[in-house]
Amino acid sequence: MLGKEMKYKYLDADDFHSESNKEKMGKGIPLTDEDRMPWLESLRDATKEHIVNGNSVILGCSALKKQYRETLRSSDPDYKLGSYETSAVSFVLLEAPAEVLSVRLKKRAAEGTHYMPASLLQSQLDLLKIDESEGILRVDATLSPQSIVKTIIISIFQFQDSFHSSQC
């Protein structure tokens, strides 16, 4: 929905998981950092392809740890470690209570649109670490999809305006 509204290419990180990762999650086994690294690298490479060609892209991804986000930020050829405010890569955290997320996961599993069981949700939430210095936009994911999209778009344009003003 956000990709359509902004007219950006949308990539779903779930489409980049290896079959072995999907099988592992399907069995209720949490992924390790070693399982995730090839996946993150493929996401980085796909995102980088868009960035170097001057195109904007939205990646739907559970970048749970700073280390994972740093891998994704490196898709910006000009990114310098820790220079979050000048990176071409930004992150939005869609926040919702665990109960809400569990209901949504169960619904997707029942519809056959996701392979991760809700039993893995807590392991994901346990991994989620946000460093406030990263400037990650937090959005209430219990809002309507339209309100979420509007909030993200307004925030992105405010960030871009403040960034460009500081460059003058």
CSV table of N, CA and C in Angstrom, one decimal:
chain,number,residue,atom,x,y,z
A,1,MET,N,0.8,-1.2,0.0
A,1,MET,CA,0.0,0.0,0.0
A,1,MET,C,0.9,1.3,0.0
A,2,LEU,N,1.9,1.3,0.8
A,2,LEU,CA,2.8,2.4,0.9
A,2,LEU,C,3.6,2.6,-0.4
A,3,GLY,N,4.0,1.5,-1.0
A,3,GLY,CA,4.7,1.5,-2.3
A,3,GLY,C,3.9,2.1,-3.4
A,4,LYS,N,2.6,1.7,-3.4
A,4,LYS,CA,1.7,2.2,-4.5
A,4,LYS,C,1.5,3.7,-4.3
A,5,GLU,N,1.3,4.1,-3.0
A,5,GLU,CA,1.0,5.5,-2.7
A,5,GLU,C,2.2,6.4,-3.1
A,6,MET,N,3.4,5.9,-2.8
A,6,MET,CA,4.6,6.7,-3.1
A,6,MET,C,5.1,6.5,-4.5
A,7,LYS,N,4.6,5.5,-5.2
A,7,LYS,CA,5.0,5.1,-6.5
A,7,LYS,C,6.5,4.6,-6.5
A,8,TYR,N,6.8,3.8,-5.4
A,8,TYR,CA,8.1,3.2,-5.2
A,8,TYR,C,7.9,1.6,-5.4
A,9,LYS,N,9.0,1.0,-5.9
A,9,LYS,CA,9.0,-0.4,-5.9
A,9,LYS,C,8.9,-1.0,-4.5
A,10,TYR,N,8.1,-2.0,-4.3
A,10,TYR,CA,8.0,-2.7,-3.0
A,10,TYR,C,8.7,-4.1,-3.1
A,11,LEU,N,9.5,-4.3,-2.1
A,11,LEU,CA,10.1,-5.6,-2.0
A,11,LEU,C,9.7,-6.2,-0.6
A,12,ASP,N,9.3,-7.5,-0.6
A,12,ASP,CA,8.9,-8.2,0.6
A,12,ASP,C,10.0,-9.1,1.0
A,13,ALA,N,10.6,-8.8,2.1
A,13,ALA,CA,11.8,-9.6,2.5
A,13,ALA,C,11.5,-11.1,2.6
A,14,ASP,N,10.3,-11.5,2.9
A,14,ASP,CA,9.9,-12.9,3.0
A,14,ASP,C,10.2,-13.6,1.7
A,15,ASP,N,10.1,-12.9,0.6
A,15,ASP,CA,10.3,-13.5,-0.7
A,15,ASP,C,11.8,-13.9,-0.9
A,16,PHE,N,12.7,-13.4,-0.1
A,16,PHE,CA,14.1,-13.6,-0.3
A,16,PHE,C,14.6,-14.7,0.6
A,17,HIS,N,13.8,-15.2,1.5
A,17,HIS,CA,14.3,-16.3,2.4
A,17,HIS,C,14.6,-17.6,1.6
A,18,SER,N,15.6,-18.3,2.0
A,18,SER,CA,15.9,-19.6,1.4
A,18,SER,C,14.9,-20.6,1.8
A,19,GLU,N,14.8,-21.7,1.0
A,19,GLU,CA,13.8,-22.7,1.4
A,19,GLU,C,14.2,-23.3,2.7
A,20,SER,N,15.4,-23.4,3.0
A,20,SER,CA,15.8,-24.0,4.3
A,20,SER,C,15.4,-23.1,5.5
A,21,ASN,N,15.5,-21.8,5.3
A,21,ASN,CA,15.0,-20.8,6.3
A,21,ASN,C,13.5,-21.0,6.5
A,22,LYS,N,12.8,-21.1,5.4
A,22,LYS,CA,11.3,-21.2,5.4
A,22,LYS,C,10.9,-22.5,6.1
A,23,GLU,N,11.6,-23.6,5.8
A,23,GLU,CA,11.3,-24.9,6.4
A,23,GLU,C,11.6,-24.8,7.9
A,24,LYS,N,12.7,-24.2,8.3
A,24,LYS,CA,13.1,-24.1,9.7
A,24,LYS,C,12.0,-23.3,10.5
A,25,MET,N,11.6,-22.1,9.9
A,25,MET,CA,10.6,-21.3,10.6
A,25,MET,C,9.2,-22.1,10.6
A,26,GLY,N,8.9,-22.8,9.5
A,26,GLY,CA,7.7,-23.5,9.4
A,26,GLY,C,7.6,-24.6,10.5
A,27,LYS,N,8.7,-25.1,11.0
A,27,LYS,CA,8.8,-26.1,12.0
A,27,LYS,C,8.8,-25.5,13.4
A,28,GLY,N,8.8,-24.1,13.4
A,28,GLY,CA,8.8,-23.4,14.7
A,28,GLY,C,10.2,-23.2,15.3
A,29,ILE,N,11.2,-23.3,14.5
A,29,ILE,CA,12.6,-23.2,14.9
A,29,ILE,C,13.0,-21.8,14.6
A,30,PRO,N,13.4,-21.0,15.6
A,30,PRO,CA,13.9,-19.6,15.3
A,30,PRO,C,15.2,-19.6,14.5
A,31,LEU,N,15.3,-18.6,13.6
A,31,LEU,CA,16.5,-18.5,12.8
A,31,LEU,C,17.6,-17.9,13.6
A,32,THR,N,18.9,-18.3,13.3
A,32,THR,CA,20.0,-17.8,14.0
A,32,THR,C,20.6,-16.6,13.1
A,33,ASP,N,21.6,-15.9,13.7
A,33,ASP,CA,22.2,-14.8,12.9
A,33,ASP,C,22.9,-15.4,11.6
A,34,GLU,N,23.4,-16.6,11.8
A,34,GLU,CA,24.0,-17.3,10.6
A,34,GLU,C,23.0,-17.6,9.5
A,35,ASP,N,21.8,-18.0,9.9
A,35,ASP,CA,20.7,-18.3,9.0
A,35,ASP,C,20.3,-17.0,8.3
A,36,ARG,N,20.3,-15.9,9.1
A,36,ARG,CA,19.8,-14.6,8.5
A,36,ARG,C,20.8,-13.9,7.6
A,37,MET,N,22.1,-14.1,7.8
A,37,MET,CA,23.0,-13.2,7.1
A,37,MET,C,22.9,-13.4,5.6
A,38,PRO,N,22.9,-14.5,5.0
A,38,PRO,CA,22.7,-14.6,3.5
A,38,PRO,C,21.4,-13.9,3.1
A,39,TRP,N,20.4,-14.1,3.9
A,39,TRP,CA,19.1,-13.4,3.5
A,39,TRP,C,19.3,-11.9,3.6
A,40,LEU,N,19.9,-11.4,4.6
A,40,LEU,CA,20.1,-9.9,4.7
A,40,LEU,C,21.0,-9.4,3.6
A,41,GLU,N,22.0,-10.2,3.2
A,41,GLU,CA,22.9,-9.8,2.1
A,41,GLU,C,22.2,-9.7,0.8
A,42,SER,N,21.2,-10.7,0.6
A,42,SER,CA,20.5,-10.7,-0.6
A,42,SER,C,19.5,-9.5,-0.7
A,43,LEU,N,19.0,-9.1,0.5
A,43,LEU,CA,18.1,-7.9,0.6
A,43,LEU,C,18.9,-6.7,0.3
A,44,ARG,N,20.1,-6.6,0.9
A,44,ARG,CA,21.0,-5.5,0.7
A,44,ARG,C,21.3,-5.3,-0.8
A,45,ASP,N,21.7,-6.4,-1.4
A,45,ASP,CA,22.0,-6.4,-2.8
A,45,ASP,C,20.8,-5.9,-3.7
A,46,ALA,N,19.7,-6.5,-3.4
A,46,ALA,CA,18.5,-6.1,-4.2
A,46,ALA,C,18.1,-4.6,-4.0
A,47,THR,N,18.3,-4.1,-2.8
A,47,THR,CA,18.0,-2.7,-2.5
A,47,THR,C,19.0,-1.8,-3.1
A,48,LYS,N,20.3,-2.3,-3.1
A,48,LYS,CA,21.4,-1.5,-3.6
A,48,LYS,C,21.2,-1.3,-5.1
A,49,GLU,N,20.7,-2.3,-5.8
A,49,GLU,CA,20.5,-2.2,-7.2
A,49,GLU,C,19.5,-1.1,-7.6
A,50,HIS,N,18.5,-0.9,-6.8
A,50,HIS,CA,17.6,0.2,-7.0
A,50,HIS,C,18.3,1.5,-6.7
A,51,ILE,N,19.0,1.6,-5.5
A,51,ILE,CA,19.6,2.9,-5.1
A,51,ILE,C,20.6,3.4,-6.1
A,52,VAL,N,21.5,2.5,-6.6
A,52,VAL,CA,22.5,2.9,-7.5
A,52,VAL,C,21.9,3.3,-8.9
A,53,ASN,N,20.8,2.8,-9.2
A,53,ASN,CA,20.1,3.2,-10.4
A,53,ASN,C,19.2,4.5,-10.2
A,54,GLY,N,19.3,5.1,-9.0
A,54,GLY,CA,18.5,6.3,-8.8
A,54,GLY,C,17.0,6.1,-8.5
A,55,ASN,N,16.7,4.9,-8.1
A,55,ASN,CA,15.3,4.6,-7.8
A,55,ASN,C,15.1,4.4,-6.3
A,56,SER,N,13.9,4.8,-5.9
A,56,SER,CA,13.5,4.6,-4.5
A,56,SER,C,12.8,3.2,-4.4
A,57,VAL,N,13.0,2.6,-3.2
A,57,VAL,CA,12.4,1.3,-3.0
A,57,VAL,C,12.0,1.2,-1.5
A,58,ILE,N,10.9,0.4,-1.3
A,58,ILE,CA,10.4,0.2,0.0
A,58,ILE,C,10.6,-1.3,0.3
A,59,LEU,N,11.3,-1.7,1.4
A,59,LEU,CA,11.5,-3.0,1.7
A,59,LEU,C,10.8,-3.4,3.0
A,60,GLY,N,9.8,-4.3,2.9
A,60,GLY,CA,9.1,-4.8,4.1
A,60,GLY,C,10.0,-5.9,4.8
A,61,CYS,N,10.5,-5.6,6.0
A,61,CYS,CA,11.5,-6.5,6.5
A,61,CYS,C,11.6,-6.4,8.0
A,62,SER,N,11.8,-7.5,8.7
A,62,SER,CA,12.0,-7.5,10.1
A,62,SER,C,13.5,-7.4,10.5
A,63,ALA,N,14.0,-6.2,10.3
A,63,ALA,CA,15.4,-5.9,10.6
A,63,ALA,C,15.5,-5.6,12.1
A,64,LEU,N,15.5,-6.7,12.9
A,64,LEU,CA,15.3,-6.7,14.3
A,64,LEU,C,16.5,-6.1,15.1
A,65,LYS,N,17.7,-6.3,14.6
A,65,LYS,CA,18.9,-5.8,15.4
A,65,LYS,C,19.6,-4.8,14.6
A,66,LYS,N,20.3,-4.0,15.3
A,66,LYS,CA,21.1,-2.9,14.7
A,66,LYS,C,22.1,-3.5,13.7
A,67,GLN,N,22.7,-4.6,14.0
A,67,GLN,CA,23.6,-5.3,13.1
A,67,GLN,C,22.9,-5.6,11.7
A,68,TYR,N,21.7,-6.0,11.8
A,68,TYR,CA,20.9,-6.3,10.6
A,68,TYR,C,20.6,-5.0,9.8
A,69,ARG,N,20.3,-4.0,10.5
A,69,ARG,CA,20.0,-2.7,9.9
A,69,ARG,C,21.2,-2.1,9.3
A,70,GLU,N,22.4,-2.3,9.9
A,70,GLU,CA,23.6,-1.8,9.3
A,70,GLU,C,23.9,-2.6,8.0
A,71,THR,N,23.6,-3.8,7.9
A,71,THR,CA,23.8,-4.6,6.7
A,71,THR,C,22.9,-4.0,5.6
A,72,LEU,N,21.7,-3.6,5.9
A,72,LEU,CA,20.8,-3.0,5.0
A,72,LEU,C,21.2,-1.6,4.6
A,73,ARG,N,21.7,-0.9,5.6
A,73,ARG,CA,22.1,0.5,5.3
A,73,ARG,C,23.3,0.5,4.3
A,74,SER,N,24.1,-0.6,4.3
A,74,SER,CA,25.2,-0.6,3.4
A,74,SER,C,24.8,-0.7,2.0
A,75,SER,N,23.5,-0.9,1.7
A,75,SER,CA,23.1,-0.8,0.3
A,75,SER,C,23.2,0.6,-0.3
A,76,ASP,N,23.4,1.6,0.6
A,76,ASP,CA,23.7,2.9,0.1
A,76,ASP,C,25.2,3.0,0.0
A,77,PRO,N,25.7,3.2,-1.3
A,77,PRO,CA,27.1,3.2,-1.5
A,77,PRO,C,27.8,4.3,-0.7
A,78,ASP,N,27.1,5.4,-0.4
A,78,ASP,CA,27.7,6.5,0.3
A,78,ASP,C,27.6,6.4,1.8
A,79,TYR,N,27.0,5.4,2.3
A,79,TYR,CA,26.8,5.3,3.8
A,79,TYR,C,28.1,5.0,4.5
A,80,LYS,N,28.2,5.8,5.6
A,80,LYS,CA,29.4,5.6,6.5
A,80,LYS,C,28.8,5.2,7.8
A,81,LEU,N,29.4,4.1,8.4
A,81,LEU,CA,28.9,3.5,9.6
A,81,LEU,C,28.5,4.6,10.7
A,82,GLY,N,27.3,4.5,11.1
A,82,GLY,CA,26.8,5.4,12.2
A,82,GLY,C,26.3,6.7,11.7
A,83,SER,N,26.4,7.0,10.4
A,83,SER,CA,25.9,8.3,9.9
A,83,SER,C,24.4,8.1,9.4
A,84,TYR,N,23.5,7.8,10.4
A,84,TYR,CA,22.2,7.5,10.1
A,84,TYR,C,21.4,8.6,9.4
A,85,GLU,N,21.7,9.8,9.8
A,85,GLU,CA,20.9,11.0,9.3
A,85,GLU,C,21.2,11.3,7.9
A,86,THR,N,22.3,10.8,7.3
A,86,THR,CA,22.6,11.1,5.9
A,86,THR,C,22.5,9.9,5.0
A,87,SER,N,22.0,8.8,5.6
A,87,SER,CA,21.9,7.6,4.8
A,87,SER,C,20.6,7.6,3.9
A,88,ALA,N,20.8,7.0,2.7
A,88,ALA,CA,19.6,6.9,1.8
A,88,ALA,C,18.7,5.9,2.3
A,89,VAL,N,19.0,5.1,3.3
A,89,VAL,CA,18.2,4.1,3.9
A,89,VAL,C,17.6,4.5,5.2
A,90,SER,N,16.3,4.5,5.3
A,90,SER,CA,15.6,4.8,6.5
A,90,SER,C,14.8,3.6,7.0
A,91,PHE,N,14.5,3.6,8.3
A,91,PHE,CA,13.7,2.5,8.8
A,91,PHE,C,12.4,3.1,9.5
A,92,VAL,N,11.4,2.3,9.4
A,92,VAL,CA,10.1,2.6,10.1
A,92,VAL,C,9.8,1.3,10.9
A,93,LEU,N,9.5,1.5,12.2
A,93,LEU,CA,9.1,0.4,13.1
A,93,LEU,C,7.6,0.5,13.2
A,94,LEU,N,6.9,-0.5,12.8
A,94,LEU,CA,5.4,-0.6,13.0
A,94,LEU,C,5.2,-1.3,14.3
A,95,GLU,N,4.8,-0.5,15.3
A,95,GLU,CA,4.7,-1.0,16.7
A,95,GLU,C,3.2,-1.4,17.0
A,96,ALA,N,3.1,-2.6,17.6
A,96,ALA,CA,1.8,-3.1,18.1
A,96,ALA,C,2.0,-4.1,19.2
A,97,PRO,N,1.1,-4.2,20.1
A,97,PRO,CA,1.2,-5.2,21.2
A,97,PRO,C,1.4,-6.6,20.6
A,98,ALA,N,2.0,-7.4,21.4
A,98,ALA,CA,2.3,-8.8,21.0
A,98,ALA,C,1.0,-9.5,20.6
A,99,GLU,N,-0.1,-9.3,21.4
A,99,GLU,CA,-1.3,-9.9,21.1
A,99,GLU,C,-1.9,-9.6,19.8
A,100,VAL,N,-1.8,-8.4,19.4
A,100,VAL,CA,-2.2,-7.9,18.0
A,100,VAL,C,-1.4,-8.6,17.0
A,101,LEU,N,-0.1,-8.6,17.1
A,101,LEU,CA,0.8,-9.3,16.2
A,101,LEU,C,0.5,-10.7,16.0
A,102,SER,N,0.2,-11.4,17.2
A,102,SER,CA,-0.1,-12.8,17.2
A,102,SER,C,-1.3,-13.1,16.4
A,103,VAL,N,-2.4,-12.3,16.6
A,103,VAL,CA,-3.6,-12.5,15.8
A,103,VAL,C,-3.4,-12.3,14.3
A,104,ARG,N,-2.6,-11.3,14.0
A,104,ARG,CA,-2.3,-11.1,12.6
A,104,ARG,C,-1.5,-12.2,11.9
A,105,LEU,N,-0.5,-12.8,12.7
A,105,LEU,CA,0.3,-13.9,12.2
A,105,LEU,C,-0.6,-15.1,12.0
A,106,LYS,N,-1.4,-15.4,13.0
A,106,LYS,CA,-2.3,-16.6,12.9
A,106,LYS,C,-3.3,-16.4,11.7
A,107,LYS,N,-3.7,-15.2,11.4
A,107,LYS,CA,-4.6,-15.0,10.3
A,107,LYS,C,-3.9,-15.2,9.0
A,108,ARG,N,-2.6,-14.7,8.9
A,108,ARG,CA,-1.8,-14.9,7.6
A,108,ARG,C,-1.5,-16.4,7.5
A,109,ALA,N,-1.2,-17.1,8.5
A,109,ALA,CA,-0.9,-18.6,8.4
A,109,ALA,C,-2.2,-19.3,8.0
A,110,ALA,N,-3.3,-18.9,8.5
A,110,ALA,CA,-4.6,-19.6,8.1
A,110,ALA,C,-4.9,-19.3,6.6
A,111,GLU,N,-4.5,-18.1,6.1
A,111,GLU,CA,-4.8,-17.8,4.7
A,111,GLU,C,-3.7,-18.4,3.8
A,112,GLY,N,-2.7,-18.9,4.4
A,112,GLY,CA,-1.6,-19.5,3.6
A,112,GLY,C,-0.7,-18.5,3.0
A,113,THR,N,-0.6,-17.3,3.6
A,113,THR,CA,0.2,-16.2,3.1
A,113,THR,C,1.5,-16.0,3.9
A,114,HIS,N,1.7,-16.9,4.9
A,114,HIS,CA,3.0,-16.8,5.7
A,114,HIS,C,3.3,-18.1,6.2
A,115,TYR,N,4.6,-18.4,6.3
A,115,TYR,CA,5.1,-19.7,6.8
A,115,TYR,C,5.5,-19.7,8.2
A,116,MET,N,5.6,-18.6,8.9
A,116,MET,CA,6.1,-18.5,10.2
A,116,MET,C,5.0,-18.7,11.2
A,117,PRO,N,5.0,-19.6,12.1
A,117,PRO,CA,3.9,-19.8,13.1
A,117,PRO,C,4.0,-18.7,14.1
A,118,ALA,N,2.9,-18.4,14.7
A,118,ALA,CA,2.8,-17.4,15.8
A,118,ALA,C,3.7,-17.8,17.0
A,119,SER,N,4.0,-19.1,17.1
A,119,SER,CA,4.8,-19.5,18.2
A,119,SER,C,6.2,-18.9,18.2
A,120,LEU,N,6.6,-18.4,17.0
A,120,LEU,CA,8.0,-17.8,16.9
A,120,LEU,C,7.9,-16.3,17.2
A,121,LEU,N,6.8,-15.7,17.4
A,121,LEU,CA,6.7,-14.3,17.6
A,121,LEU,C,7.5,-13.8,18.8
A,122,GLN,N,7.4,-14.5,19.9
A,122,GLN,CA,8.1,-14.0,21.1
A,122,GLN,C,9.6,-14.0,20.8
A,123,SER,N,10.2,-15.0,20.1
A,123,SER,CA,11.6,-15.0,19.8
A,123,SER,C,12.0,-13.8,19.0
A,124,GLN,N,11.1,-13.4,18.1
A,124,GLN,CA,11.4,-12.2,17.3
A,124,GLN,C,11.3,-10.9,18.1
A,125,LEU,N,10.3,-10.8,19.0
A,125,LEU,CA,10.2,-9.7,19.9
A,125,LEU,C,11.4,-9.6,20.8
A,126,ASP,N,11.9,-10.7,21.3
A,126,ASP,CA,13.1,-10.7,22.2
A,126,ASP,C,14.3,-10.2,21.4
A,127,LEU,N,14.4,-10.4,20.1
A,127,LEU,CA,15.6,-10.0,19.4
A,127,LEU,C,15.5,-8.5,19.0
A,128,LEU,N,14.3,-7.9,19.0
A,128,LEU,CA,14.1,-6.5,18.6
A,128,LEU,C,14.8,-5.6,19.5
A,129,LYS,N,15.8,-4.9,19.0
A,129,LYS,CA,16.6,-3.9,19.7
A,129,LYS,C,16.6,-2.6,18.9
A,130,ILE,N,16.2,-1.5,19.5
A,130,ILE,CA,16.2,-0.2,18.8
A,130,ILE,C,17.1,0.7,19.5
A,131,ASP,N,18.1,1.3,18.9
A,131,ASP,CA,18.9,2.3,19.4
A,131,ASP,C,18.3,3.6,19.0
A,132,GLU,N,17.9,4.4,20.0
A,132,GLU,CA,17.3,5.7,19.7
A,132,GLU,C,18.1,6.6,18.8
A,133,SER,N,19.4,6.5,18.8
A,133,SER,CA,20.3,7.3,18.0
A,133,SER,C,20.1,7.0,16.5
A,134,GLU,N,19.5,5.9,16.2
A,134,GLU,CA,19.3,5.5,14.8
A,134,GLU,C,18.3,6.3,14.1
A,135,GLY,N,17.4,7.0,14.8
A,135,GLY,CA,16.4,7.9,14.2
A,135,GLY,C,15.3,7.1,13.5
A,136,ILE,N,15.0,5.9,14.1
A,136,ILE,CA,14.0,5.1,13.4
A,136,ILE,C,12.6,5.7,13.7
A,137,LEU,N,11.8,5.8,12.7
A,137,LEU,CA,10.4,6.3,12.9
A,137,LEU,C,9.6,5.2,13.4
A,138,ARG,N,8.8,5.5,14.5
A,138,ARG,CA,7.9,4.6,15.1
A,138,ARG,C,6.5,4.9,14.8
A,139,VAL,N,5.7,4.0,14.3
A,139,VAL,CA,4.4,4.2,13.9
A,139,VAL,C,3.5,3.2,14.6
A,140,ASP,N,2.3,3.6,15.1
A,140,ASP,CA,1.4,2.7,15.7
A,140,ASP,C,0.7,1.9,14.7
A,141,ALA,N,1.0,0.6,14.7
A,141,ALA,CA,0.5,-0.4,13.7
A,141,ALA,C,-0.9,-0.8,14.0
A,142,THR,N,-1.5,-0.3,15.1
A,142,THR,CA,-2.9,-0.6,15.3
A,142,THR,C,-3.8,0.4,14.6
A,143,LEU,N,-3.2,1.5,14.0
A,143,LEU,CA,-4.0,2.4,13.2
A,143,LEU,C,-4.5,1.7,11.9
A,144,SER,N,-5.4,2.4,11.2
A,144,SER,CA,-5.8,1.8,10.0
A,144,SER,C,-4.7,1.9,9.0
A,145,PRO,N,-4.6,1.0,8.0
A,145,PRO,CA,-3.6,1.0,7.0
A,145,PRO,C,-3.4,2.4,6.4
A,146,GLN,N,-4.5,3.0,6.1
A,146,GLN,CA,-4.5,4.4,5.4
A,146,GLN,C,-3.8,5.4,6.4
A,147,SER,N,-4.1,5.3,7.7
A,147,SER,CA,-3.4,6.2,8.6
A,147,SER,C,-2.0,6.0,8.8
A,148,ILE,N,-1.6,4.7,8.7
A,148,ILE,CA,-0.2,4.3,8.8
A,148,ILE,C,0.6,4.9,7.6
A,149,VAL,N,0.0,4.7,6.4
A,149,VAL,CA,0.7,5.2,5.2
A,149,VAL,C,0.8,6.7,5.3
A,150,LYS,N,-0.3,7.4,5.7
A,150,LYS,CA,-0.2,8.8,5.7
A,150,LYS,C,0.8,9.3,6.7
A,151,THR,N,0.9,8.7,7.9
A,151,THR,CA,1.9,9.1,8.9
A,151,THR,C,3.3,8.9,8.4
A,152,ILE,N,3.6,7.8,7.7
A,152,ILE,CA,4.9,7.5,7.2
A,152,ILE,C,5.3,8.5,6.1
A,153,ILE,N,4.4,8.8,5.2
A,153,ILE,CA,4.6,9.7,4.1
A,153,ILE,C,4.9,11.1,4.7
A,154,ILE,N,4.1,11.6,5.6
A,154,ILE,CA,4.3,12.9,6.2
A,154,ILE,C,5.7,13.0,6.9
A,155,SER,N,6.0,11.9,7.6
A,155,SER,CA,7.3,11.9,8.3
A,155,SER,C,8.5,11.8,7.4
A,156,ILE,N,8.4,11.1,6.3
A,156,ILE,CA,9.5,11.0,5.3
A,156,ILE,C,9.7,12.3,4.7
A,157,PHE,N,8.7,13.0,4.3
A,157,PHE,CA,8.9,14.3,3.7
A,157,PHE,C,9.4,15.4,4.7
A,158,GLN,N,9.0,15.3,5.9
A,158,GLN,CA,9.5,16.2,7.0
A,158,GLN,C,11.0,15.9,7.1
A,159,PHE,N,11.4,14.7,7.2
A,159,PHE,CA,12.8,14.3,7.3
A,159,PHE,C,13.6,14.8,6.2
A,160,GLN,N,13.1,14.6,4.9
A,160,GLN,CA,13.8,15.1,3.7
A,160,GLN,C,14.0,16.6,3.7
A,161,ASP,N,12.9,17.3,4.1
A,161,ASP,CA,13.0,18.8,4.2
A,161,ASP,C,14.0,19.2,5.2
A,162,SER,N,14.0,18.6,6.4
A,162,SER,CA,15.0,19.0,7.4
A,162,SER,C,16.4,18.7,7.0
A,163,PHE,N,16.6,17.5,6.3
A,163,PHE,CA,17.9,17.1,5.9
A,163,PHE,C,18.4,18.1,4.8
A,164,HIS,N,17.6,18.4,3.8
A,164,HIS,CA,18.0,19.3,2.8
A,164,HIS,C,18.3,20.7,3.3
A,165,SER,N,17.5,21.1,4.3
A,165,SER,CA,17.7,22.5,4.9
A,165,SER,C,19.1,22.5,5.6
A,166,SER,N,19.5,21.4,6.2
A,166,SER,CA,20.7,21.4,7.0
A,166,SER,C,21.9,21.3,6.0
A,167,GLN,N,21.7,20.9,4.7
A,167,GLN,CA,22.7,20.8,3.8
A,167,GLN,C,23.1,22.2,3.1
A,168,CYS,N,22.2,23.2,3.3
A,168,CYS,CA,22.4,24.5,2.6
A,168,CYS,C,23.3,25.3,3.3
